[in-house]
Tab-separated table of C-alpha atoms in Angstrom:
chain	number	residue	atom	x	y	z
A	178	UNK	CA	22.141	3.174	-11.886
A	179	UNK	CA	23.554	3.742	-8.645
A	180	UNK	CA	22.108	1.842	-5.771
A	181	UNK	CA	21.170	4.644	-4.089
A	182	UNK	CA	17.817	5.505	-5.764
A	183	UNK	CA	16.525	8.507	-3.206
A	184	UNK	CA	16.396	11.248	-5.839
A	185	UNK	CA	14.754	9.270	-8.376
A	186	UNK	CA	12.085	8.268	-6.474
A	187	UNK	CA	11.568	12.011	-5.568
A	188	UNK	CA	10.894	12.677	-8.654
A	189	UNK	CA	7.782	10.446	-8.764
A	190	UNK	CA	4.761	12.498	-8.534
A	191	UNK	CA	1.762	10.338	-9.790
A	192	UNK	CA	0.423	10.307	-6.306
A	193	UNK	CA	1.579	13.522	-4.992
A	194	UNK	CA	-2.090	15.095	-5.318
A	195	UNK	CA	-3.605	12.053	-3.152
A	196	UNK	CA	-4.471	12.255	0.511
A	197	UNK	CA	-3.203	8.601	0.986
A	198	UNK	CA	-1.440	5.854	-1.215
A	199	UNK	CA	-1.518	2.385	-0.829
A	200	UNK	CA	1.755	0.966	-0.368
A	201	UNK	CA	2.360	-2.975	-1.183
A	202	UNK	CA	4.920	-4.435	1.010
A	203	UNK	CA	5.999	-8.056	0.195
A	204	UNK	CA	9.744	-8.153	2.363
A	205	UNK	CA	10.468	-6.363	5.835
A	206	UNK	CA	7.697	-3.827	5.370
A	207	UNK	CA	5.255	-6.568	6.262
A	208	UNK	CA	7.191	-7.326	9.595
A	209	UNK	CA	8.606	-4.278	10.358
A	210	UNK	CA	6.505	-1.236	10.023
A	211	UNK	CA	8.411	1.847	11.169
A	212	UNK	CA	5.909	4.644	9.943
A	213	UNK	CA	2.308	5.922	10.703
A	214	UNK	CA	-0.406	4.359	8.318
A	215	UNK	CA	-3.883	4.530	8.205
A	216	UNK	CA	-4.972	0.995	7.283
A	217	UNK	CA	-3.350	-2.089	6.910
A	218	UNK	CA	-4.857	-5.083	4.843
A	219	UNK	CA	-3.320	-8.334	3.467
A	220	UNK	CA	-3.191	-7.729	-0.156
A	221	UNK	CA	-1.105	-9.614	-3.494
A	222	UNK	CA	0.089	-8.379	-6.454
A	223	UNK	CA	0.046	-10.260	-9.755
A	224	UNK	CA	2.873	-11.146	-12.411
A	225	UNK	CA	5.928	-11.151	-9.460
A	226	UNK	CA	7.474	-13.187	-7.621
A	227	UNK	CA	9.864	-12.399	-4.430
A	228	UNK	CA	13.221	-13.425	-4.464
A	229	UNK	CA	15.922	-13.043	-2.435
A	230	UNK	CA	18.244	-11.608	-5.708
A	231	UNK	CA	19.296	-7.729	-4.386
A	232	UNK	CA	22.211	-6.935	-2.281
A	233	UNK	CA	22.128	-5.141	0.763
A	234	UNK	CA	24.737	-2.919	2.276
A	235	UNK	CA	23.418	-0.409	3.979
A	236	UNK	CA	20.769	-2.557	6.611
A	237	UNK	CA	21.701	-6.302	6.402
A	238	UNK	CA	25.309	-6.369	4.955
A	239	UNK	CA	28.101	-3.908	4.519
A	240	UNK	CA	29.702	-2.801	1.178
A	241	UNK	CA	32.481	-5.601	1.507
A	242	UNK	CA	30.215	-8.325	2.292
A	243	UNK	CA	26.383	-7.564	1.409
A	244	UNK	CA	23.497	-9.502	2.712
A	245	UNK	CA	20.404	-10.660	0.757
A	246	UNK	CA	16.835	-9.340	0.777
A	247	UNK	CA	14.198	-9.651	-1.174
A	248	UNK	CA	13.005	-7.885	-4.383
A	249	UNK	CA	10.230	-8.588	-6.895
A	250	UNK	CA	10.812	-10.467	-10.302
A	251	UNK	CA	8.503	-10.486	-13.097
A	252	UNK	CA	7.057	-14.122	-13.814
A	253	UNK	CA	3.799	-14.724	-15.722
A	254	UNK	CA	1.113	-15.971	-13.555
A	255	UNK	CA	2.542	-15.774	-10.593
A	256	UNK	CA	1.334	-13.662	-7.642
A	257	UNK	CA	3.438	-12.361	-4.535
A	258	UNK	CA	1.587	-11.988	-1.501
A	259	UNK	CA	2.119	-9.177	1.026
A	260	UNK	CA	0.530	-6.367	3.047
A	261	UNK	CA	-0.885	-3.134	1.746
A	262	UNK	CA	-0.398	0.424	4.054
A	263	UNK	CA	-2.563	2.735	3.475
A	264	UNK	CA	-0.426	6.001	4.162
A	265	UNK	CA	-0.332	9.721	3.370
A	266	UNK	CA	2.087	10.824	0.590
A	267	UNK	CA	4.468	12.487	3.245
A	268	UNK	CA	5.595	9.329	4.348
A	269	UNK	CA	7.801	8.430	1.302
A	270	UNK	CA	10.689	10.945	2.456
A	271	UNK	CA	10.876	8.125	5.371
A	272	UNK	CA	10.036	4.974	3.055
A	273	UNK	CA	12.274	6.362	-0.234
A	274	UNK	CA	15.464	6.757	2.272
A	275	UNK	CA	14.673	3.126	3.772
A	276	UNK	CA	14.626	1.609	0.369
A	277	UNK	CA	17.369	3.572	-0.843
A	278	UNK	CA	19.459	0.817	-2.115
A	279	UNK	CA	18.917	0.155	-5.088
A	280	UNK	CA	14.713	-0.015	-5.288
A	281	UNK	CA	12.697	2.671	-6.893
A	282	UNK	CA	8.940	3.170	-6.381
A	283	UNK	CA	6.584	1.893	-9.625
A	284	UNK	CA	2.737	2.031	-9.553
A	285	UNK	CA	1.019	-1.448	-9.285
A	286	UNK	CA	-2.643	-2.806	-8.766
A	287	UNK	CA	-3.148	-4.607	-5.380
A	288	UNK	CA	-5.601	-7.205	-4.877
A	289	UNK	CA	-7.627	-7.751	-1.715
A	290	UNK	CA	-9.355	-10.819	-0.115
A	291	UNK	CA	-12.343	-9.156	-0.666
A	292	UNK	CA	-11.900	-9.179	-4.713
A	293	UNK	CA	-11.590	-5.096	-4.551
A	294	UNK	CA	-8.470	-4.016	-6.531
A	295	UNK	CA	-6.488	-0.436	-5.893
A	296	UNK	CA	-3.609	0.830	-7.493
A	297	UNK	CA	-0.866	2.090	-4.932
A	298	UNK	CA	3.037	1.939	-4.806
A	299	UNK	CA	5.475	-0.988	-4.582
A	300	UNK	CA	9.598	-0.562	-4.444
A	301	UNK	CA	10.996	-3.163	-6.988
A	302	UNK	CA	14.976	-3.548	-7.347
A	303	UNK	CA	15.526	-4.459	-10.512
A	304	UNK	CA	18.398	-6.294	-12.118
A	305	UNK	CA	19.616	-3.024	-13.645
A	306	UNK	CA	20.582	-1.249	-10.139
A	307	UNK	CA	24.411	-1.590	-8.847
A	308	UNK	CA	23.495	-3.595	-5.453
A	309	UNK	CA	21.452	-6.118	-7.622
A	310	UNK	CA	23.225	-9.888	-6.942
A	311	UNK	CA	20.627	-12.039	-9.106
A	312	UNK	CA	19.990	-15.727	-8.255
A	313	UNK	CA	21.871	-18.368	-6.741
A	314	UNK	CA	21.103	-21.700	-5.566
A	315	UNK	CA	18.455	-21.762	-2.492
A	316	UNK	CA	21.545	-23.093	-0.406
A	317	UNK	CA	23.894	-20.476	-1.458
A	318	UNK	CA	21.473	-18.149	-0.631
A	319	UNK	CA	21.065	-19.409	2.870
A	320	UNK	CA	24.857	-19.163	3.390
A	321	UNK	CA	25.195	-15.574	2.325
A	322	UNK	CA	22.225	-14.550	4.646
A	323	UNK	CA	23.693	-16.860	7.649
A	324	UNK	CA	27.277	-15.531	7.408
A	325	UNK	CA	25.974	-11.560	6.602
A	326	UNK	CA	25.437	-8.932	9.272
A	327	UNK	CA	24.880	-4.742	9.041
A	328	UNK	CA	23.600	-1.858	10.737
A	329	UNK	CA	20.013	-3.448	10.785
A	330	UNK	CA	21.238	-6.652	12.275
A	331	UNK	CA	21.865	-10.114	11.211
A	332	UNK	CA	20.848	-11.007	7.708
A	333	UNK	CA	19.078	-13.876	9.094
A	334	UNK	CA	16.732	-12.269	11.131
A	335	UNK	CA	15.313	-10.884	8.262
A	336	UNK	CA	14.876	-14.178	6.200
A	337	UNK	CA	13.264	-15.672	9.695
A	338	UNK	CA	10.826	-13.087	10.725
A	339	UNK	CA	9.740	-12.531	6.952
A	340	UNK	CA	9.226	-16.265	7.194
A	341	UNK	CA	7.429	-16.265	10.186
A	342	UNK	CA	5.173	-13.102	9.111
A	343	UNK	CA	4.483	-15.016	5.705
A	344	UNK	CA	3.019	-18.007	8.090
A	345	UNK	CA	0.921	-15.712	10.351
A	346	UNK	CA	-0.751	-14.551	7.194
A	347	UNK	CA	-1.214	-18.415	6.170
A	348	UNK	CA	0.795	-17.522	2.891
A	349	UNK	CA	3.504	-19.707	1.470
A	350	UNK	CA	6.364	-18.736	-0.642
A	351	UNK	CA	8.523	-21.892	-1.725
A	352	UNK	CA	11.405	-19.634	-2.509
A	353	UNK	CA	11.722	-18.287	1.347
A	354	UNK	CA	10.708	-21.215	3.341
A	355	UNK	CA	13.208	-23.415	1.305
A	356	UNK	CA	16.218	-20.792	2.275
A	357	UNK	CA	14.404	-20.671	5.756
A	358	UNK	CA	14.935	-24.768	5.705
A	359	UNK	CA	18.697	-24.273	5.000
A	360	UNK	CA	19.177	-21.916	7.522
A	361	UNK	CA	17.889	-24.423	10.176
A	362	UNK	CA	20.361	-27.193	8.992
A	363	UNK	CA	22.999	-24.222	9.393
A	364	UNK	CA	21.982	-23.948	12.807
A	365	UNK	CA	20.649	-20.735	12.670
A	366	UNK	CA	17.121	-20.128	13.830
A	367	UNK	CA	15.121	-17.178	15.384
A	368	UNK	CA	17.010	-16.186	18.721
A	369	UNK	CA	19.983	-18.476	17.902
A	370	UNK	CA	23.222	-18.041	16.350
A	371	UNK	CA	23.986	-15.828	13.346
A	372	UNK	CA	26.552	-17.118	11.604
A	373	UNK	CA	26.338	-20.748	10.607
A	374	UNK	CA	29.328	-22.830	12.094
């Protein structure tokens, strides 16, 4: 499957008749909401784990030196904390472009802190897309992130902003925090160098 998924996502019409739809963000959508929304609430989805296994050729890397960004991988019993946004269906034209590098819109249940559940949309890059990089040791992932840079800036900023946002939400993600630890060992911190020395 091509890593440009805009056309595929435009065919998803499950929520087209709705006035508003909940969108689940688990990566840059947590800390960079560059779209209007009607409401925003912390949420979680079940059966998925956040992993830096997706290549970024368009935002945090290049075709020849891709960065790494998060996707979700199925894991029984797991849950992934993130931020849910209530948006109008018109926003998906922008979101489809933003998430075009291998991500597909999927319907999912989101669970809120008050115990309520709602069905909405999440973008997931599966192992079948051309930009998928797959698993690697966290230290190796950190090294790749430390060196990668794309049109949206250093790959390290993405990781560090995500780790910071999760802490501000009071959430723990061992995978993200271990990569952050390795980046710090390479001398990469928010506001610091973007390339490991």
